CSV table of C-alpha atoms and ligand atoms in Angstrom, one decimal:
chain,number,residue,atom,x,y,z
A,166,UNK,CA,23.5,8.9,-27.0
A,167,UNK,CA,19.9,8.5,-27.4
A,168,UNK,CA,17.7,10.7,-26.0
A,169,UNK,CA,16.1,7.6,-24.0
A,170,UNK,CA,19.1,6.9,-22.2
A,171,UNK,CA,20.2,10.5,-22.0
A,172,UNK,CA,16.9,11.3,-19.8
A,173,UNK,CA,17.7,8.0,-17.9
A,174,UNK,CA,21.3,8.8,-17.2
A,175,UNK,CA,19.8,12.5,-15.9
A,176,UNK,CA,17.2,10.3,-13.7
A,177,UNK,CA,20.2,8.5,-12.5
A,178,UNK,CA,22.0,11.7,-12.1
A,179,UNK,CA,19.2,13.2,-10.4
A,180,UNK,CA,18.8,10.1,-8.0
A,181,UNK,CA,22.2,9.9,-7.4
A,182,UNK,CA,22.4,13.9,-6.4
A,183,UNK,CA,19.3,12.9,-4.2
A,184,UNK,CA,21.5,10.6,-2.4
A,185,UNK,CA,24.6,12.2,-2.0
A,186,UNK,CA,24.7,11.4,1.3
A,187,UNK,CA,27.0,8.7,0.8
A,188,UNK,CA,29.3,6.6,2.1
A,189,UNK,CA,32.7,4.7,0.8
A,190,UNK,CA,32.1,2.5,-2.3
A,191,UNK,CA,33.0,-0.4,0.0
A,192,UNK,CA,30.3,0.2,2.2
A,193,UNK,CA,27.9,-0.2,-0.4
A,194,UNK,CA,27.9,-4.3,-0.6
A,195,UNK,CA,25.6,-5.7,1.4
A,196,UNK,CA,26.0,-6.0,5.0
A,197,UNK,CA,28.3,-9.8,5.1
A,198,UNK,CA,27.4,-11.8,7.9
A,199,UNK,CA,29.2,-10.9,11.4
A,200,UNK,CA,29.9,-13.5,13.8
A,201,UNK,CA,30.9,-17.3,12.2
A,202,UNK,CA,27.9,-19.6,12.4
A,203,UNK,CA,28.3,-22.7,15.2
A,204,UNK,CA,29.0,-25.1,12.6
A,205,UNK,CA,29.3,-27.8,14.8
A,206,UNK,CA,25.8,-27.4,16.3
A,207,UNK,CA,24.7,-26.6,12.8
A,208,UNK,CA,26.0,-29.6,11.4
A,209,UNK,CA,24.1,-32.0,14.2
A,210,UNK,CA,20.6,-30.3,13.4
A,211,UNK,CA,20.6,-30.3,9.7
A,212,UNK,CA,22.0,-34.1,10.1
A,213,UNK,CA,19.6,-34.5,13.2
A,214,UNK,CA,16.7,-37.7,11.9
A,215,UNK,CA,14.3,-35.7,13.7
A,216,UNK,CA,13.0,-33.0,15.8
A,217,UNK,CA,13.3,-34.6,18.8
A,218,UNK,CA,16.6,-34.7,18.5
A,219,UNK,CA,17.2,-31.0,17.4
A,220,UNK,CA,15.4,-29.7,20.6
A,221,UNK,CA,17.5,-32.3,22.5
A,222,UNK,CA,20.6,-30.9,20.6
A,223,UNK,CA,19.7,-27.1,21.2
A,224,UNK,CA,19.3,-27.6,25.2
A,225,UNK,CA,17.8,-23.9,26.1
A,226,UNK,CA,18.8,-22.2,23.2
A,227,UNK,CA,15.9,-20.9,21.8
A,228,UNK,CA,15.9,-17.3,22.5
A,229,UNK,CA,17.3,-14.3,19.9
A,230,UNK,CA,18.1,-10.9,21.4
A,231,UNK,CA,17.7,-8.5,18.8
A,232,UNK,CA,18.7,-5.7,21.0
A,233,UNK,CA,22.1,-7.6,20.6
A,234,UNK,CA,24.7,-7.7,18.0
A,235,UNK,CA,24.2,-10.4,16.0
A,236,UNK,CA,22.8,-10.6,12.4
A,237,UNK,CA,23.0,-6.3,12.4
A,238,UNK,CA,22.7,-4.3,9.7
A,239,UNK,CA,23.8,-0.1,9.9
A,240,UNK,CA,22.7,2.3,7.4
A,241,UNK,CA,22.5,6.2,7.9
A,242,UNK,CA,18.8,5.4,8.3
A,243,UNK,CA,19.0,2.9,10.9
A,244,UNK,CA,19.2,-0.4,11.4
A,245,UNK,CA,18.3,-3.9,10.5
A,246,UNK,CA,18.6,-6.9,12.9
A,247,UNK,CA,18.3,-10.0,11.5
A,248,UNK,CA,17.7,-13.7,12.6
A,249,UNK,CA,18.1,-16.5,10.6
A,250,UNK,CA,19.4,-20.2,10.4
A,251,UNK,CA,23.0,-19.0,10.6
A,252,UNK,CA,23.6,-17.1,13.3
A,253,UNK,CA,19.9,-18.5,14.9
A,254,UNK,CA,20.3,-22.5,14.6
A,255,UNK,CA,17.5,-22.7,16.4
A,256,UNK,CA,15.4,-21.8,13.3
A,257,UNK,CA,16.9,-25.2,11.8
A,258,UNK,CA,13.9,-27.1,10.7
A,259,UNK,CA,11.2,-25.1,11.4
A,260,UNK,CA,11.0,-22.9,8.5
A,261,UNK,CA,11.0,-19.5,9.7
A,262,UNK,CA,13.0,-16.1,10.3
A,263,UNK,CA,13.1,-12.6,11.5
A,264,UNK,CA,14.4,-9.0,10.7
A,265,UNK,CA,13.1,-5.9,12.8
A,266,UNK,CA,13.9,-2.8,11.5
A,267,UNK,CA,14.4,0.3,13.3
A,268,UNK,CA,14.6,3.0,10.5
A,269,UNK,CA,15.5,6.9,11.8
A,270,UNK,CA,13.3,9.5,10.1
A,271,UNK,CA,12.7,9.2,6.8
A,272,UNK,CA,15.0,6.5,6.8
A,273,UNK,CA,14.7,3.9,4.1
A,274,UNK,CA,15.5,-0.1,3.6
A,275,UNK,CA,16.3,0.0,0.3
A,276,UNK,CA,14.9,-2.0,-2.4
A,277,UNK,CA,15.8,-5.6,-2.4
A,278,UNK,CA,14.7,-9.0,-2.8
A,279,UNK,CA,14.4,-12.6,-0.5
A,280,UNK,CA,14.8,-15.1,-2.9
A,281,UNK,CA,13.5,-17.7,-0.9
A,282,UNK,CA,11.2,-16.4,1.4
A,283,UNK,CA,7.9,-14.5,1.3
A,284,UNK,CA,7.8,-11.9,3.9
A,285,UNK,CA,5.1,-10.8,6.4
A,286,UNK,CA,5.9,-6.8,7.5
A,287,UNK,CA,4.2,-5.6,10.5
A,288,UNK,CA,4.0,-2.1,11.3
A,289,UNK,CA,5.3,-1.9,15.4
A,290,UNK,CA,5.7,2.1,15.3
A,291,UNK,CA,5.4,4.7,13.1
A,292,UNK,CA,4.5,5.0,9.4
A,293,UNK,CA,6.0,3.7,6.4
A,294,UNK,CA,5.0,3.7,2.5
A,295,UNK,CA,5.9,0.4,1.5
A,296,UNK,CA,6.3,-0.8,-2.4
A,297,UNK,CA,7.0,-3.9,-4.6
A,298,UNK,CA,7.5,-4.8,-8.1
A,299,UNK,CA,7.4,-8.6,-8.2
A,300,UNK,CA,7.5,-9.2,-11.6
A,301,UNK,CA,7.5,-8.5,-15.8
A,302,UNK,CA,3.9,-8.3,-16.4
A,303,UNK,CA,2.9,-6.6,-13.1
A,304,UNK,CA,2.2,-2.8,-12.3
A,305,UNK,CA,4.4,-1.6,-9.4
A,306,UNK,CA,2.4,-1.5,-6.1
A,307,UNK,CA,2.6,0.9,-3.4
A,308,UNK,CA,0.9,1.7,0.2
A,309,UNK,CA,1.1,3.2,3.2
A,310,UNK,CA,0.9,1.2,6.5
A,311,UNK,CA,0.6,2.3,9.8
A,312,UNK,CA,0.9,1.4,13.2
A,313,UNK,CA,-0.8,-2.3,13.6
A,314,UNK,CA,-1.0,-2.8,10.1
A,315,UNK,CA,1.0,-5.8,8.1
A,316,UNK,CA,2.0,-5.8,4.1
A,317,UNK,CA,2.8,-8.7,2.3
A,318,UNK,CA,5.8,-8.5,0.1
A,319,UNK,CA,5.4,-12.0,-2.3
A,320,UNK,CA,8.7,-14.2,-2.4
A,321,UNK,CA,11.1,-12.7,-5.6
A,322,UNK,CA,9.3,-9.3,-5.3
A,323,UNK,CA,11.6,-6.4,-5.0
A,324,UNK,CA,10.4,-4.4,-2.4
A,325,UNK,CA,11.4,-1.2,0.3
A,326,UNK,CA,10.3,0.5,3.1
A,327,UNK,CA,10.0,4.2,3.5
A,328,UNK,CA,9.5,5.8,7.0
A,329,UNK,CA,7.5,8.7,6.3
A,330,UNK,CA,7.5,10.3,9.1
A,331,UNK,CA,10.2,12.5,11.3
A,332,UNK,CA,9.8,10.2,14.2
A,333,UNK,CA,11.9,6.8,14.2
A,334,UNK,CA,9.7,3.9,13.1
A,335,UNK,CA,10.0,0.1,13.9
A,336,UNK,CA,8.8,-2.9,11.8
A,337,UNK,CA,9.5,-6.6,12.2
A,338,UNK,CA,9.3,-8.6,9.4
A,339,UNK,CA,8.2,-12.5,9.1
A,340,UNK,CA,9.6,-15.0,6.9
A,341,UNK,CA,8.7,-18.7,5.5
A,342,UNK,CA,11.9,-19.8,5.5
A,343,UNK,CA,14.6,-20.0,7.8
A,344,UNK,CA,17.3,-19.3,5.3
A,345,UNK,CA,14.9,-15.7,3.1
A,346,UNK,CA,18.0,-14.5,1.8
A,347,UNK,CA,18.7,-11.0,0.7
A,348,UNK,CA,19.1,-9.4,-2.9
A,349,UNK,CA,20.0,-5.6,-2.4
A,350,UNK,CA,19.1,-4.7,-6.3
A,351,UNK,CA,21.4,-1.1,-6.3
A,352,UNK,CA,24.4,-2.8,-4.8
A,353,UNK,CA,23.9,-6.2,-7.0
A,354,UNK,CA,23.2,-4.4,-10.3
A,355,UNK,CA,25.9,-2.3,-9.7
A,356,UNK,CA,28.0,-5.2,-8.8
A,357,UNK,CA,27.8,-7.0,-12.5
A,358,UNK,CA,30.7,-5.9,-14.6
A,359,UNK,CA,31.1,-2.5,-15.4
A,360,UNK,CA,30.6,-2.7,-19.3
A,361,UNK,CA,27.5,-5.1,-18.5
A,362,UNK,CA,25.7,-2.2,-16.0
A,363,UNK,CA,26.6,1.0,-18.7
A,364,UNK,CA,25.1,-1.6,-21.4
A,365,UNK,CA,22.0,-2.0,-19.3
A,366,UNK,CA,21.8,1.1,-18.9
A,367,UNK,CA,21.0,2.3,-22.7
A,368,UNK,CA,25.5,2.9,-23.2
A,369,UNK,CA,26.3,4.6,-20.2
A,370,UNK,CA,30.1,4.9,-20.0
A,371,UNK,CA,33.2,3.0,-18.2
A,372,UNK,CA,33.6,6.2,-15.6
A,373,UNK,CA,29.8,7.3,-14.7
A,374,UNK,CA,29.1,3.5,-14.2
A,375,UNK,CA,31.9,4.0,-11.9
A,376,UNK,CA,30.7,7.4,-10.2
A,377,UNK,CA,27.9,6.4,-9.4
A,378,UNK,CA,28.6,3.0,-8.1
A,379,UNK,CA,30.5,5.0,-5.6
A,380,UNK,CA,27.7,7.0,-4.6
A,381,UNK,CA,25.5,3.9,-3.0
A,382,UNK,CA,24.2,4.2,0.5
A,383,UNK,CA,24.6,1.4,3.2
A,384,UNK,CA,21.7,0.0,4.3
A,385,UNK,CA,19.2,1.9,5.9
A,386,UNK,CA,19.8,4.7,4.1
A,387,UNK,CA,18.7,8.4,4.1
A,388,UNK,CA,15.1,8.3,2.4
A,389,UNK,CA,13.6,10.8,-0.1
A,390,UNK,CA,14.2,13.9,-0.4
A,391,UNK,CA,10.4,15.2,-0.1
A,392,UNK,CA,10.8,13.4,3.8
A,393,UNK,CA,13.8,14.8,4.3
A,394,UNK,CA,13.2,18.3,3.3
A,395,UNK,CA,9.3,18.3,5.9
A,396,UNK,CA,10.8,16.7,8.4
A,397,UNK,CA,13.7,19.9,8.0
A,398,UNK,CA,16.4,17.1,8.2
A,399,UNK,CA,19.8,17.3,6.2
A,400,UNK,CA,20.1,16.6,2.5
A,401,UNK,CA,23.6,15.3,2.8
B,945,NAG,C1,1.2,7.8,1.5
B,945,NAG,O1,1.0,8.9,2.3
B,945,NAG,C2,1.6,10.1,1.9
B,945,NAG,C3,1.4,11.2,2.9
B,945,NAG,O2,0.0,11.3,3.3
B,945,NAG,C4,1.1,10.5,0.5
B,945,NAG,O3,1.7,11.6,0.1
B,945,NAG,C5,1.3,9.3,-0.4
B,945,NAG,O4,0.7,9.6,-1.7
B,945,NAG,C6,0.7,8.1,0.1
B,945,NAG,N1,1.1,6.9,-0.7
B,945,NAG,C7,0.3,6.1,-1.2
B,945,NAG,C8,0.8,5.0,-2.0
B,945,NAG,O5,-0.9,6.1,-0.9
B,946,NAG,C1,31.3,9.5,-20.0
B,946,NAG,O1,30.1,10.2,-20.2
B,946,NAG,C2,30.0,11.5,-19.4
B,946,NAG,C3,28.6,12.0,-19.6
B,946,NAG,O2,28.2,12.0,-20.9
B,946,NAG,C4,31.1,12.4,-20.0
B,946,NAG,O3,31.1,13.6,-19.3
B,946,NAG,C5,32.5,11.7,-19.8
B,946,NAG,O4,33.5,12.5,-20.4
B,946,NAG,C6,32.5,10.3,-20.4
B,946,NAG,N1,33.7,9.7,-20.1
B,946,NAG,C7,34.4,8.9,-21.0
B,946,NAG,C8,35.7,8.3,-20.4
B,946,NAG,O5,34.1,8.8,-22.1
């Protein structure tokens, strides 16, 4: 083995330690839709010839609950809610959709990409350190946002949000589409065939591929270990 991969197998090692605080392989795909979209309705407003008839075809249906159940996402770190043209047809047509997260302390939404939205992240409570990558050519970029504060994260960018603080922290997040989409990159990555990931990964093997696709986190997961270890929580 080269000693290039051999330090980025210990990275991986060391980041996979980090997170040991695992749960079952399965529960590392990203969170599938719940509930089964209205089709019917659905149907009518994507076929509608125009707005008129969509609010006509919605009636009073134009609220989302996100204390509810739909479009939720559960992590060791919190949770996700999120609204969007499938389980929200009233965002049919106009181009625009929701998540508010409600991460624990130190709790982390993991990096990921919309593919078809650009996203608008506003700080409701709390403190969070907030990152992208958006694409080959660019440096990472990183910053903290607090409390009435938003961060853009550019459509395609891959992108997370830390809560760095030992309180719980809220953040709702805009999109300009009604459909964003989400590309969790750990899960995904690790999702490709096995051969393909240990290739990728300078010729790491058939069974640590495997080991440490076991080890990913639901999302929100635990955050970093520096958070975890000042705000005295567990490392496992
Ligand atoms: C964010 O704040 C923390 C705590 O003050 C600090 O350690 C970290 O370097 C900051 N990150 C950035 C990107 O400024
Ligand atoms: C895979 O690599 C690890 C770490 O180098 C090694 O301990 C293990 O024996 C290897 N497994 C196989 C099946 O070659």
């Amino acid at each position: 083995m080269q000693l290039s991969s051999f330090s980025l197998l210990l990275l991986l090692c060391a980041l996979a330690l980090a997170s040991a605080q695992t749960t079952s392989p399965a529960a590392s795909r990203a969170a599938s839709p719940a509930a089964s979209p209205n089709t019917a309705l659905i149907t009518t407003l994507k076929t509608a010839a125009s707005q008129v008839d969509r609010v006509n075809a919605l009636g009073d249906d134009f609220i989302f609950d996100f204390r509810g159940t739909l479009g939720v996402s559960e992590g060791r770190g919190g949770k996700t809610v999120a609204a969007t043209a499938r389980n929200f047809p009233a965002l049919i047509g106009n181009g625009v959709a929701m998540t508010v997260g409600y991460l624990g302390p130190c709790g982390i939404n993991l990096p990921h990409t919309h593919p078809r939205a650009t996203e608008f992240n506003f700080v409701a409570s709390g403190a969070f350190e907030a990152g992208f990558f958006m694409e080959n050519g660019n440096e990472f970029v990183m910053t903290n946002v607090t409390q009435g504060m938003a961060v853009v994260f550019p459509q395609g960018a891959i992108h997370f949000e830390q809560n760095m603080n030992c309180e719980p922290a809220v953040f709702v997040a805009g999109f300009n589409n009604e459909d964003p989409g989400v590309s969790t990159i750990a899960s995904n990555f690790f999702g490709l065939p096995t051969a393909i990931v240990g290739a990728s990964l300078g010729g790491l093997n058939i069974s640590s591929v495997e080991d440490l696709r076991a080890m990913l986190p639901d999302n929100p997961a635990l955050g970093t270990e520096e958070c975890r270890r000042r705000c005295g929580l567990s490392l496992d």
